[in-house]
mmCIF file of C-alpha atoms and ligand atoms in Angstrom:
data_model
loop_
_atom_site.group_PDB
_atom_site.id
_atom_site.type_symbol
_atom_site.label_atom_id
_atom_site.label_comp_id
_atom_site.label_asym_id
_atom_site.label_seq_id
_atom_site.Cartn_x
_atom_site.Cartn_y
_atom_site.Cartn_z
ATOM 1 C CA MET D 16 -68.870 10.843 -264.124
ATOM 2 C CA LYS D 17 -70.867 13.237 -266.271
ATOM 3 C CA MET D 18 -73.025 14.022 -263.282
ATOM 4 C CA MET D 19 -69.934 14.703 -261.173
ATOM 5 C CA LEU D 20 -68.544 17.007 -263.821
ATOM 6 C CA SER D 21 -71.685 19.069 -264.109
ATOM 7 C CA LEU D 22 -71.823 19.261 -260.335
ATOM 8 C CA ALA D 23 -68.277 20.559 -260.350
ATOM 9 C CA TRP D 24 -69.199 23.154 -262.953
ATOM 10 C CA LEU D 25 -72.199 24.173 -260.941
ATOM 11 C CA LEU D 26 -70.017 24.740 -257.895
ATOM 12 C CA ILE D 27 -67.568 26.771 -259.952
ATOM 13 C CA ALA D 28 -70.449 28.789 -261.385
ATOM 14 C CA ILE D 29 -71.777 29.500 -257.896
ATOM 15 C CA ALA D 30 -68.344 30.473 -256.676
ATOM 16 C CA HIS D 31 -68.059 32.923 -259.569
ATOM 17 C CA LYS D 32 -71.421 34.430 -258.948
ATOM 18 C CA ALA D 33 -70.369 35.430 -255.456
ATOM 19 C CA LYS D 34 -68.103 38.191 -256.745
ATOM 20 C CA PRO D 35 -65.148 38.838 -254.542
ATOM 21 C CA PHE D 36 -64.958 42.425 -253.506
ATOM 22 C CA ILE D 37 -61.285 42.425 -252.854
ATOM 23 C CA SER D 38 -60.211 40.866 -256.069
ATOM 24 C CA GLU D 39 -57.079 39.728 -257.766
ATOM 25 C CA HIS D 40 -55.816 42.653 -259.822
ATOM 26 C CA PHE D 41 -59.309 44.088 -260.270
ATOM 27 C CA ASN D 42 -60.340 41.163 -262.473
ATOM 28 C CA GLU D 43 -63.985 41.765 -261.617
ATOM 29 C CA CYS D 44 -63.998 45.488 -262.357
ATOM 30 C CA ARG D 45 -61.719 46.057 -265.337
ATOM 31 C CA GLU D 46 -64.441 48.095 -267.042
ATOM 32 C CA PHE D 47 -63.257 51.189 -265.136
ATOM 33 C CA PHE D 48 -59.856 51.112 -266.857
ATOM 34 C CA TYR D 49 -59.238 52.235 -270.418
ATOM 35 C CA LYS D 50 -58.923 49.056 -272.547
ATOM 36 C CA GLY D 51 -59.120 47.117 -269.285
ATOM 37 C CA GLN D 52 -55.453 47.848 -268.612
ATOM 38 C CA LEU D 53 -54.282 48.655 -265.090
ATOM 39 C CA PRO D 54 -51.889 51.526 -264.396
ATOM 40 C CA ASP D 55 -48.371 50.249 -263.993
ATOM 41 C CA GLY D 56 -45.926 50.865 -261.146
ATOM 42 C CA PHE D 57 -48.290 51.728 -258.314
ATOM 43 C CA ASP D 58 -48.593 48.202 -256.895
ATOM 44 C CA ASP D 59 -44.889 48.336 -256.076
ATOM 45 C CA ILE D 60 -45.078 51.363 -253.798
ATOM 46 C CA ALA D 61 -47.670 50.038 -251.332
ATOM 47 C CA LEU D 62 -46.348 49.458 -247.817
ATOM 48 C CA PRO D 63 -47.009 46.156 -246.075
ATOM 49 C CA HIS D 64 -49.683 46.051 -243.441
ATOM 50 C CA HIS D 65 -48.155 47.150 -240.163
ATOM 51 C CA ILE D 66 -49.575 46.225 -236.822
ATOM 52 C CA ASN D 67 -48.602 47.834 -233.559
ATOM 53 C CA HIS D 68 -49.390 44.757 -231.549
ATOM 54 C CA PRO D 69 -46.695 42.181 -230.956
ATOM 55 C CA ASN D 70 -48.838 39.597 -232.740
ATOM 56 C CA LEU D 71 -51.608 39.556 -235.263
ATOM 57 C CA PRO D 72 -54.887 39.996 -233.444
ATOM 58 C CA ASP D 73 -56.792 36.755 -233.073
ATOM 59 C CA GLY D 74 -58.629 35.834 -236.222
ATOM 60 C CA ILE D 75 -56.753 38.099 -238.607
ATOM 61 C CA LYS D 76 -54.833 35.936 -241.011
ATOM 62 C CA GLU D 77 -51.757 36.822 -243.034
ATOM 63 C CA ARG D 78 -53.462 35.900 -246.294
ATOM 64 C CA ASN D 79 -56.016 38.613 -245.604
ATOM 65 C CA LEU D 80 -53.372 41.277 -245.422
ATOM 66 C CA ALA D 81 -51.718 41.480 -248.838
ATOM 67 C CA SER D 82 -50.885 45.086 -249.720
ATOM 68 C CA PRO D 83 -52.041 46.688 -251.905
ATOM 69 C CA ALA D 84 -55.612 45.421 -251.799
ATOM 70 C CA TYR D 85 -57.516 45.574 -255.076
ATOM 71 C CA ILE D 86 -60.963 46.828 -254.136
ATOM 72 C CA CYS D 87 -63.815 46.634 -256.610
ATOM 73 C CA GLN D 88 -65.954 49.218 -254.837
ATOM 74 C CA GLN D 89 -69.333 47.633 -254.450
ATOM 75 C CA TYR D 90 -72.486 49.476 -253.467
ATOM 76 C CA LYS D 91 -76.086 48.306 -253.796
ATOM 77 C CA ASN D 92 -75.069 45.184 -255.707
ATOM 78 C CA ASP D 93 -73.068 46.969 -258.372
ATOM 79 C CA ASP D 94 -69.400 47.575 -258.941
ATOM 80 C CA ARG D 95 -69.004 51.349 -258.943
ATOM 81 C CA PHE D 96 -65.265 51.987 -259.335
ATOM 82 C CA ALA D 97 -61.904 50.523 -258.374
ATOM 83 C CA SER D 98 -59.462 51.549 -255.619
ATOM 84 C CA LEU D 99 -55.916 50.372 -255.050
ATOM 85 C CA TYR D 100 -55.650 50.401 -251.257
ATOM 86 C CA ASP D 101 -52.316 50.727 -249.488
ATOM 87 C CA ARG D 102 -52.792 48.868 -246.207
ATOM 88 C CA GLY D 103 -49.578 50.147 -244.696
ATOM 89 C CA ARG D 104 -50.506 53.798 -245.250
ATOM 90 C CA ARG D 105 -54.268 53.237 -244.892
ATOM 91 C CA VAL D 106 -55.060 55.333 -247.945
ATOM 92 C CA PRO D 107 -55.899 54.522 -251.553
ATOM 93 C CA LEU D 108 -52.985 54.996 -253.963
ATOM 94 C CA TYR D 109 -55.536 55.668 -256.673
ATOM 95 C CA SER D 110 -59.181 55.271 -257.577
ATOM 96 C CA ALA D 111 -60.146 54.531 -261.185
ATOM 97 C CA TYR D 112 -63.593 55.438 -262.452
ATOM 98 C CA ILE D 113 -65.656 56.646 -265.378
ATOM 99 C CA LEU D 114 -66.737 60.267 -265.193
ATOM 100 C CA ASP D 115 -70.456 60.522 -265.909
ATOM 101 C CA ARG D 116 -70.647 63.228 -268.536
ATOM 102 C CA ARG D 117 -74.193 64.076 -267.485
ATOM 103 C CA SER D 118 -72.764 65.338 -264.172
ATOM 104 C CA ALA D 119 -74.162 68.701 -263.109
ATOM 105 C CA SER D 120 -71.629 71.464 -262.680
ATOM 106 C CA ASN D 121 -73.664 72.872 -259.767
ATOM 107 C CA CYS D 122 -73.447 69.628 -257.784
ATOM 108 C CA SER D 123 -72.359 69.825 -254.151
ATOM 109 C CA ASP D 124 -71.418 67.203 -251.557
ATOM 110 C CA ARG D 125 -74.531 66.227 -249.712
ATOM 111 C CA LYS D 126 -73.372 63.545 -247.368
ATOM 112 C CA ASN D 127 -71.098 63.548 -244.393
ATOM 113 C CA THR D 128 -70.772 59.933 -243.401
ATOM 114 C CA PHE D 129 -68.171 57.635 -244.867
ATOM 115 C CA ASP D 130 -68.418 53.864 -245.049
ATOM 116 C CA VAL D 131 -65.595 51.413 -244.435
ATOM 117 C CA GLU D 132 -64.592 48.184 -246.167
ATOM 118 C CA PRO D 133 -65.510 45.013 -244.224
ATOM 119 C CA GLN D 134 -63.438 42.799 -246.533
ATOM 120 C CA LEU D 135 -60.229 44.483 -245.445
ATOM 121 C CA VAL D 136 -60.818 42.796 -242.082
ATOM 122 C CA ASP D 137 -61.816 39.414 -243.445
ATOM 123 C CA ARG D 138 -62.949 38.258 -246.839
ATOM 124 C CA ALA D 139 -65.789 36.306 -245.274
ATOM 125 C CA LEU D 140 -67.443 39.590 -244.298
ATOM 126 C CA ASN D 141 -69.851 41.758 -246.295
ATOM 127 C CA LYS D 142 -68.829 42.341 -249.900
ATOM 128 C CA ALA D 143 -70.073 45.889 -250.043
ATOM 129 C CA MET D 144 -68.997 49.070 -248.291
ATOM 130 C CA LEU D 145 -70.786 49.497 -244.997
ATOM 131 C CA ARG D 146 -71.242 51.929 -242.119
ATOM 132 C CA GLU D 147 -68.671 51.603 -239.349
ATOM 133 C CA SER D 148 -71.248 50.625 -236.728
ATOM 134 C CA ALA D 149 -72.719 47.863 -238.895
ATOM 135 C CA THR D 150 -69.221 46.657 -239.761
ATOM 136 C CA THR D 151 -68.131 46.347 -236.135
ATOM 137 C CA ARG D 152 -71.291 44.377 -235.379
ATOM 138 C CA GLU D 153 -70.493 42.017 -238.271
ATOM 139 C CA ILE D 154 -66.932 41.616 -236.997
ATOM 140 C CA GLN D 155 -68.133 40.895 -233.486
ATOM 141 C CA ILE D 156 -70.567 38.233 -234.678
ATOM 142 C CA HIS D 157 -68.216 36.666 -237.208
ATOM 143 C CA PHE D 158 -65.314 36.313 -234.763
ATOM 144 C CA LYS D 159 -67.593 35.677 -231.777
ATOM 145 C CA LEU D 160 -65.959 38.491 -229.831
ATOM 146 C CA LYS D 161 -67.027 39.251 -226.287
ATOM 147 C CA ASN D 162 -67.159 43.004 -226.668
ATOM 148 C CA ILE D 163 -67.554 45.625 -229.338
ATOM 149 C CA GLN D 164 -64.238 47.306 -228.458
ATOM 150 C CA GLU D 165 -62.357 44.281 -229.722
ATOM 151 C CA ALA D 166 -64.294 44.490 -232.980
ATOM 152 C CA GLN D 167 -63.520 48.196 -233.266
ATOM 153 C CA GLU D 168 -59.846 47.485 -232.696
ATOM 154 C CA ARG D 169 -59.856 44.941 -235.484
ATOM 155 C CA LEU D 170 -61.477 47.402 -237.844
ATOM 156 C CA ARG D 171 -58.985 50.119 -236.874
ATOM 157 C CA THR D 172 -56.110 47.732 -237.455
ATOM 158 C CA SER D 173 -57.268 46.963 -240.963
ATOM 159 C CA GLN D 174 -57.960 50.468 -242.291
ATOM 160 C CA ALA D 175 -58.556 54.148 -241.614
ATOM 161 C CA VAL D 176 -61.737 54.911 -239.688
ATOM 162 C CA ASN D 177 -63.722 58.115 -239.344
ATOM 163 C CA ALA D 178 -62.142 58.956 -235.984
ATOM 164 C CA ASP D 179 -58.754 59.238 -237.716
ATOM 165 C CA TYR D 180 -59.974 62.290 -239.558
ATOM 166 C CA GLY D 181 -61.450 65.372 -237.937
ATOM 167 C CA ILE D 182 -58.008 66.841 -237.407
ATOM 168 C CA ALA D 183 -57.642 70.523 -238.138
ATOM 169 C CA GLY D 184 -56.733 71.465 -241.674
ATOM 170 C CA PHE D 185 -57.495 68.162 -243.353
ATOM 171 C CA HIS D 186 -60.619 66.843 -245.006
ATOM 172 C CA ARG D 187 -61.542 63.355 -246.004
ATOM 173 C CA GLY D 188 -60.755 64.194 -249.613
ATOM 174 C CA HIS D 189 -62.453 62.038 -252.246
ATOM 175 C CA LEU D 190 -60.222 60.651 -254.983
ATOM 176 C CA ASN D 191 -63.241 59.619 -257.039
ATOM 177 C CA PRO D 192 -65.363 62.703 -256.356
ATOM 178 C CA VAL D 193 -69.103 62.815 -255.692
ATOM 179 C CA CYS D 194 -69.758 65.354 -258.418
ATOM 180 C CA HIS D 195 -68.321 63.282 -261.256
ATOM 181 C CA HIS D 196 -71.487 61.212 -261.019
ATOM 182 C CA GLU D 197 -75.077 61.946 -261.746
ATOM 183 C CA ASP D 198 -77.239 59.321 -260.118
ATOM 184 C CA LYS D 199 -77.567 59.217 -256.387
ATOM 185 C CA ASP D 200 -76.289 55.663 -255.849
ATOM 186 C CA ALA D 201 -73.142 56.361 -257.846
ATOM 187 C CA GLN D 202 -72.599 59.532 -255.819
ATOM 188 C CA ASP D 203 -73.215 57.793 -252.501
ATOM 189 C CA ALA D 204 -70.786 55.019 -253.446
ATOM 190 C CA THR D 205 -67.915 57.517 -253.370
ATOM 191 C CA PHE D 206 -68.411 58.037 -249.626
ATOM 192 C CA THR D 207 -66.136 55.314 -248.425
ATOM 193 C CA LEU D 208 -62.844 55.858 -246.614
ATOM 194 C CA THR D 209 -61.014 53.538 -248.989
ATOM 195 C CA ASN D 210 -61.648 56.295 -251.570
ATOM 196 C CA ALA D 211 -60.464 59.101 -249.265
ATOM 197 C CA VAL D 212 -57.147 60.649 -248.276
ATOM 198 C CA PRO D 213 -56.251 63.434 -245.843
ATOM 199 C CA MET D 214 -56.510 66.413 -248.182
ATOM 200 C CA ASP D 215 -55.721 69.994 -247.273
ATOM 201 C CA SER D 216 -59.161 71.413 -246.580
ATOM 202 C CA SER D 217 -58.608 74.623 -248.554
ATOM 203 C CA LEU D 218 -57.281 72.713 -251.554
ATOM 204 C CA ASN D 219 -60.203 70.302 -251.355
ATOM 205 C CA GLN D 220 -62.781 73.072 -251.266
ATOM 206 C CA GLY D 221 -60.857 75.389 -253.545
ATOM 207 C CA GLN D 222 -58.518 74.747 -256.435
ATOM 208 C CA TRP D 223 -58.997 70.981 -256.542
ATOM 209 C CA ARG D 224 -62.766 71.375 -256.703
ATOM 210 C CA ILE D 225 -62.407 73.912 -259.498
ATOM 211 C CA TYR D 226 -60.192 71.491 -261.388
ATOM 212 C CA GLU D 227 -62.755 68.709 -260.919
ATOM 213 C CA LYS D 228 -65.428 70.970 -262.359
ATOM 214 C CA GLN D 229 -63.294 71.775 -265.372
ATOM 215 C CA MET D 230 -62.989 68.053 -266.018
ATOM 216 C CA ILE D 231 -66.775 67.774 -266.289
ATOM 217 C CA ALA D 232 -66.750 70.357 -269.083
ATOM 218 C CA LYS D 233 -63.996 68.420 -270.866
ATOM 219 C CA ALA D 234 -66.001 65.206 -270.632
ATOM 220 C CA ARG D 235 -68.887 66.586 -272.678
ATOM 221 C CA ASP D 236 -67.138 65.721 -275.958
ATOM 222 C CA CYS D 237 -66.178 62.171 -274.932
ATOM 223 C CA ASN D 238 -68.152 58.994 -275.348
ATOM 224 C CA THR D 239 -66.409 57.812 -272.214
ATOM 225 C CA MET D 240 -63.965 59.603 -269.959
ATOM 226 C CA TYR D 241 -61.748 57.224 -267.997
ATOM 227 C CA VAL D 242 -60.172 58.813 -264.942
ATOM 228 C CA VAL D 243 -57.464 57.709 -262.546
ATOM 229 C CA THR D 244 -56.970 59.938 -259.505
ATOM 230 C CA GLY D 245 -54.221 59.216 -257.035
ATOM 231 C CA ILE D 246 -51.634 60.433 -254.575
ATOM 232 C CA VAL D 247 -47.953 60.764 -253.925
ATOM 233 C CA PRO D 248 -47.400 59.289 -250.442
ATOM 234 C CA GLY D 249 -45.964 61.837 -248.008
ATOM 235 C CA ASN D 250 -43.683 61.828 -244.977
ATOM 236 C CA ASN D 251 -46.319 62.990 -242.511
ATOM 237 C CA TRP D 252 -48.998 60.933 -240.861
ATOM 238 C CA ILE D 253 -52.176 61.525 -238.944
ATOM 239 C CA LYS D 254 -51.765 60.400 -235.318
ATOM 240 C CA ASN D 255 -48.132 59.329 -235.745
ATOM 241 C CA ASP D 256 -48.663 56.273 -237.857
ATOM 242 C CA ARG D 257 -52.330 55.897 -238.525
ATOM 243 C CA VAL D 258 -52.979 57.483 -241.923
ATOM 244 C CA ASN D 259 -50.468 58.827 -244.419
ATOM 245 C CA ILE D 260 -50.853 62.443 -245.517
ATOM 246 C CA PRO D 261 -50.135 62.612 -249.262
ATOM 247 C CA SER D 262 -47.593 65.202 -250.360
ATOM 248 C CA GLN D 263 -49.391 65.585 -253.696
ATOM 249 C CA VAL D 264 -52.641 64.608 -255.353
ATOM 250 C CA TRP D 265 -52.941 63.993 -259.087
ATOM 251 C CA SER D 266 -55.528 63.061 -261.654
ATOM 252 C CA ALA D 267 -55.342 61.885 -265.264
ATOM 253 C CA TYR D 268 -58.099 61.417 -267.808
ATOM 254 C CA CYS D 269 -58.441 59.593 -271.089
ATOM 255 C CA CYS D 270 -61.290 60.766 -273.278
ATOM 256 C CA VAL D 271 -62.455 58.349 -275.974
ATOM 257 C CA GLY D 272 -64.926 58.716 -278.829
ATOM 258 C CA ASN D 273 -66.469 56.104 -281.111
ATOM 259 C CA ASN D 274 -64.882 52.644 -281.014
ATOM 260 C CA ASP D 275 -62.886 53.591 -277.908
ATOM 261 C CA LYS D 276 -60.653 55.807 -280.030
ATOM 262 C CA PRO D 277 -58.741 58.305 -277.870
ATOM 263 C CA ILE D 278 -59.665 61.901 -278.664
ATOM 264 C CA GLY D 279 -58.058 63.729 -275.768
ATOM 265 C CA SER D 280 -56.181 63.325 -272.520
ATOM 266 C CA GLY D 281 -54.716 65.420 -269.786
ATOM 267 C CA ALA D 282 -53.742 65.569 -266.143
ATOM 268 C CA GLY D 283 -53.517 67.734 -263.054
ATOM 269 C CA LEU D 284 -51.047 67.723 -260.161
ATOM 270 C CA ALA D 285 -51.317 69.658 -256.908
ATOM 271 C CA ASN D 286 -49.260 69.935 -253.764
ATOM 272 C CA ASN D 287 -51.399 68.932 -250.803
ATOM 273 C CA ILE D 288 -51.502 72.493 -249.489
ATOM 274 C CA ASN D 289 -53.695 75.471 -250.290
ATOM 275 C CA TYR D 290 -52.083 76.357 -253.544
ATOM 276 C CA SER D 291 -52.864 75.541 -257.143
ATOM 277 C CA VAL D 292 -53.356 72.694 -259.582
ATOM 278 C CA THR D 293 -50.814 72.426 -262.381
ATOM 279 C CA GLU D 294 -52.246 71.139 -265.635
ATOM 280 C CA LEU D 295 -49.969 68.931 -267.700
ATOM 281 C CA ASN D 296 -50.165 66.111 -270.207
ATOM 282 C CA VAL D 297 -50.226 62.466 -269.194
ATOM 283 C CA THR D 298 -46.592 61.852 -270.120
ATOM 284 C CA GLU D 299 -45.479 64.875 -268.123
ATOM 285 C CA LEU D 300 -47.478 63.670 -265.134
ATOM 286 C CA GLU D 301 -45.888 60.226 -265.348
ATOM 287 C CA LEU D 302 -42.447 61.833 -265.393
ATOM 288 C CA GLN D 303 -43.307 64.046 -262.424
ATOM 289 C CA LEU D 304 -44.533 61.004 -260.475
ATOM 290 C CA GLN D 305 -41.334 59.165 -261.333
ATOM 291 C CA ARG D 306 -39.322 62.106 -260.030
ATOM 292 C CA LEU D 307 -41.416 62.246 -256.846
ATOM 293 C CA ILE D 308 -41.708 58.528 -256.084
ATOM 294 C CA GLN D 309 -38.597 56.345 -255.897
ATOM 295 C CA ASN D 310 -37.754 56.894 -259.577
ATOM 296 C CA ILE D 311 -40.372 54.342 -260.620
ATOM 297 C CA PRO D 312 -41.484 54.534 -264.263
ATOM 298 C CA PHE D 313 -45.261 54.818 -264.080
ATOM 299 C CA SER D 314 -47.728 54.207 -266.846
ATOM 300 C CA ILE D 315 -51.294 55.350 -266.267
ATOM 301 C CA PHE D 316 -53.178 54.473 -269.468
ATOM 302 C CA HIS D 317 -52.856 51.861 -272.184
ATOM 303 C CA ASN D 318 -50.554 53.324 -274.847
ATOM 304 C CA LYS D 319 -50.681 56.696 -273.012
ATOM 305 C CA CYS D 320 -54.254 57.107 -274.303
ATOM 306 C CA SER D 321 -53.030 58.021 -277.762
HETATM 307 C C1 NAG X 413 -78.533 72.601 -260.767
HETATM 308 O O1 NAG X 413 -78.982 73.152 -261.999
HETATM 309 C C2 NAG X 413 -80.139 72.532 -262.509
HETATM 310 C C3 NAG X 413 -80.436 73.097 -263.894
HETATM 311 O O2 NAG X 413 -79.753 74.261 -264.171
HETATM 312 C C4 NAG X 413 -81.283 72.772 -261.528
HETATM 313 O O3 NAG X 413 -82.451 72.153 -262.003
HETATM 314 C C5 NAG X 413 -80.910 72.153 -260.174
HETATM 315 O O4 NAG X 413 -81.896 72.429 -259.237
HETATM 316 C C6 NAG X 413 -79.590 72.719 -259.692
HETATM 317 N N1 NAG X 413 -79.186 71.980 -258.504
HETATM 318 C C7 NAG X 413 -78.649 72.553 -257.447
HETATM 319 C C8 NAG X 413 -78.217 71.671 -256.345
HETATM 320 O O5 NAG X 413 -78.501 73.781 -257.361
HETATM 321 C C1 NAG X 414 -56.355 79.600 -250.054
HETATM 322 O O1 NAG X 414 -56.006 80.295 -251.249
HETATM 323 C C2 NAG X 414 -56.992 81.142 -251.724
HETATM 324 C C3 NAG X 414 -56.557 81.735 -253.065
HETATM 325 O O2 NAG X 414 -55.247 81.420 -253.408
HETATM 326 C C4 NAG X 414 -57.279 82.243 -250.697
HETATM 327 O O3 NAG X 414 -58.308 83.100 -251.160
HETATM 328 C C5 NAG X 414 -57.713 81.591 -249.399
HETATM 329 O O4 NAG X 414 -57.888 82.575 -248.389
HETATM 330 C C6 NAG X 414 -56.690 80.580 -248.930
HETATM 331 N N1 NAG X 414 -57.223 79.868 -247.772
HETATM 332 C C7 NAG X 414 -56.462 79.558 -246.711
HETATM 333 C C8 NAG X 414 -57.152 78.869 -245.595
HETATM 334 O O5 NAG X 414 -55.282 79.823 -246.650
HETATM 335 C C1 NAG X 415 -46.389 66.531 -273.421
HETATM 336 O O1 NAG X 415 -45.608 67.635 -273.081
HETATM 337 C C2 NAG X 415 -44.244 67.509 -273.479
HETATM 338 C C3 NAG X 415 -43.456 68.660 -272.889
HETATM 339 O O2 NAG X 415 -44.166 69.845 -272.927
HETATM 340 C C4 NAG X 415 -44.186 67.454 -275.001
HETATM 341 O O3 NAG X 415 -42.850 67.305 -275.413
HETATM 342 C C5 NAG X 415 -45.003 66.269 -275.471
HETATM 343 O O4 NAG X 415 -45.062 66.241 -276.872
HETATM 344 C C6 NAG X 415 -46.398 66.334 -274.909
HETATM 345 N N1 NAG X 415 -47.085 65.110 -275.234
HETATM 346 C C7 NAG X 415 -48.292 65.091 -275.750
HETATM 347 C C8 NAG X 415 -48.877 63.746 -276.026
HETATM 348 O O5 NAG X 415 -48.909 66.113 -275.982
#
């Protein structure tokens, strides 16, 4: 009996060691949220997975398709940040991360390839973000598919792919931006499409980038700066129904000093056009989001970071 029990514990321990990448309510990556508390209200606005085919493609199971998906973004064996992924719109509703206050203000994007998330296709697949080509090979092998096109179709069904972007006027805009990180692995980890939304290219290169740089300066006085950056879903889509184009992007930060004591907070909100970023406080941002999204009362930080 004792032996059986310890065997059971061993199995549980092993199961825990294999960290799920798509997790239940970010249980494996709560460290990216202030006081470990998730923003409230956003889970309710995700659209269900929609599939254009009459039936689910072979091998894709309903249980794999819950929306939103809670992605603990894993890269080189580490959790890097968290993204709430809306499967119906094929964009993240937000990414939550810690801004590295050592970040250089002269940083620039160095990379142009974006990974995808194998676990959005099936949880048996790779737990870390992966190049599209490697992912389709994994899909083909896992489902024993005859040709690579079927694997590509399965990937496309589950999420946005690089081919969805490349339309005039829109960039693959990072929610968690490259330049809020200092070491190369942390920067590279941001290059995944589950952290990207169609962002007006002038906004992305212009006012939004300037705002991101200003945040780095604000982080210098914090022990830790917790950031949540997200979107307001829009009415327009890339390629009819493939990827939702946000009508707005927003970002909120919570700056804490010793003992996790809040010492400052703030937010920015921008229309997804070449215009400007409005700075506001966290409460004002929450009210704006409520006005913009189905009158839902949102809460971004524990106790409003105060
Ligand atoms: C950024 O600035 C630092 C120090 O001022 C310098 O060493 C580094 O080369 C610069 N990096 C880039 C990409 O310009
Ligand atoms: C975007 O706005 C900036 C300043 O407001 C302006 O200099 C720039 O030409 C605009 N770019 C486009 C593509 O409209
Ligand atoms: C946020 O702004 C509103 C309106 O300007 C103000 O009433 C409120 O006190 C501000 N809250 C904080 C925490 O600064």
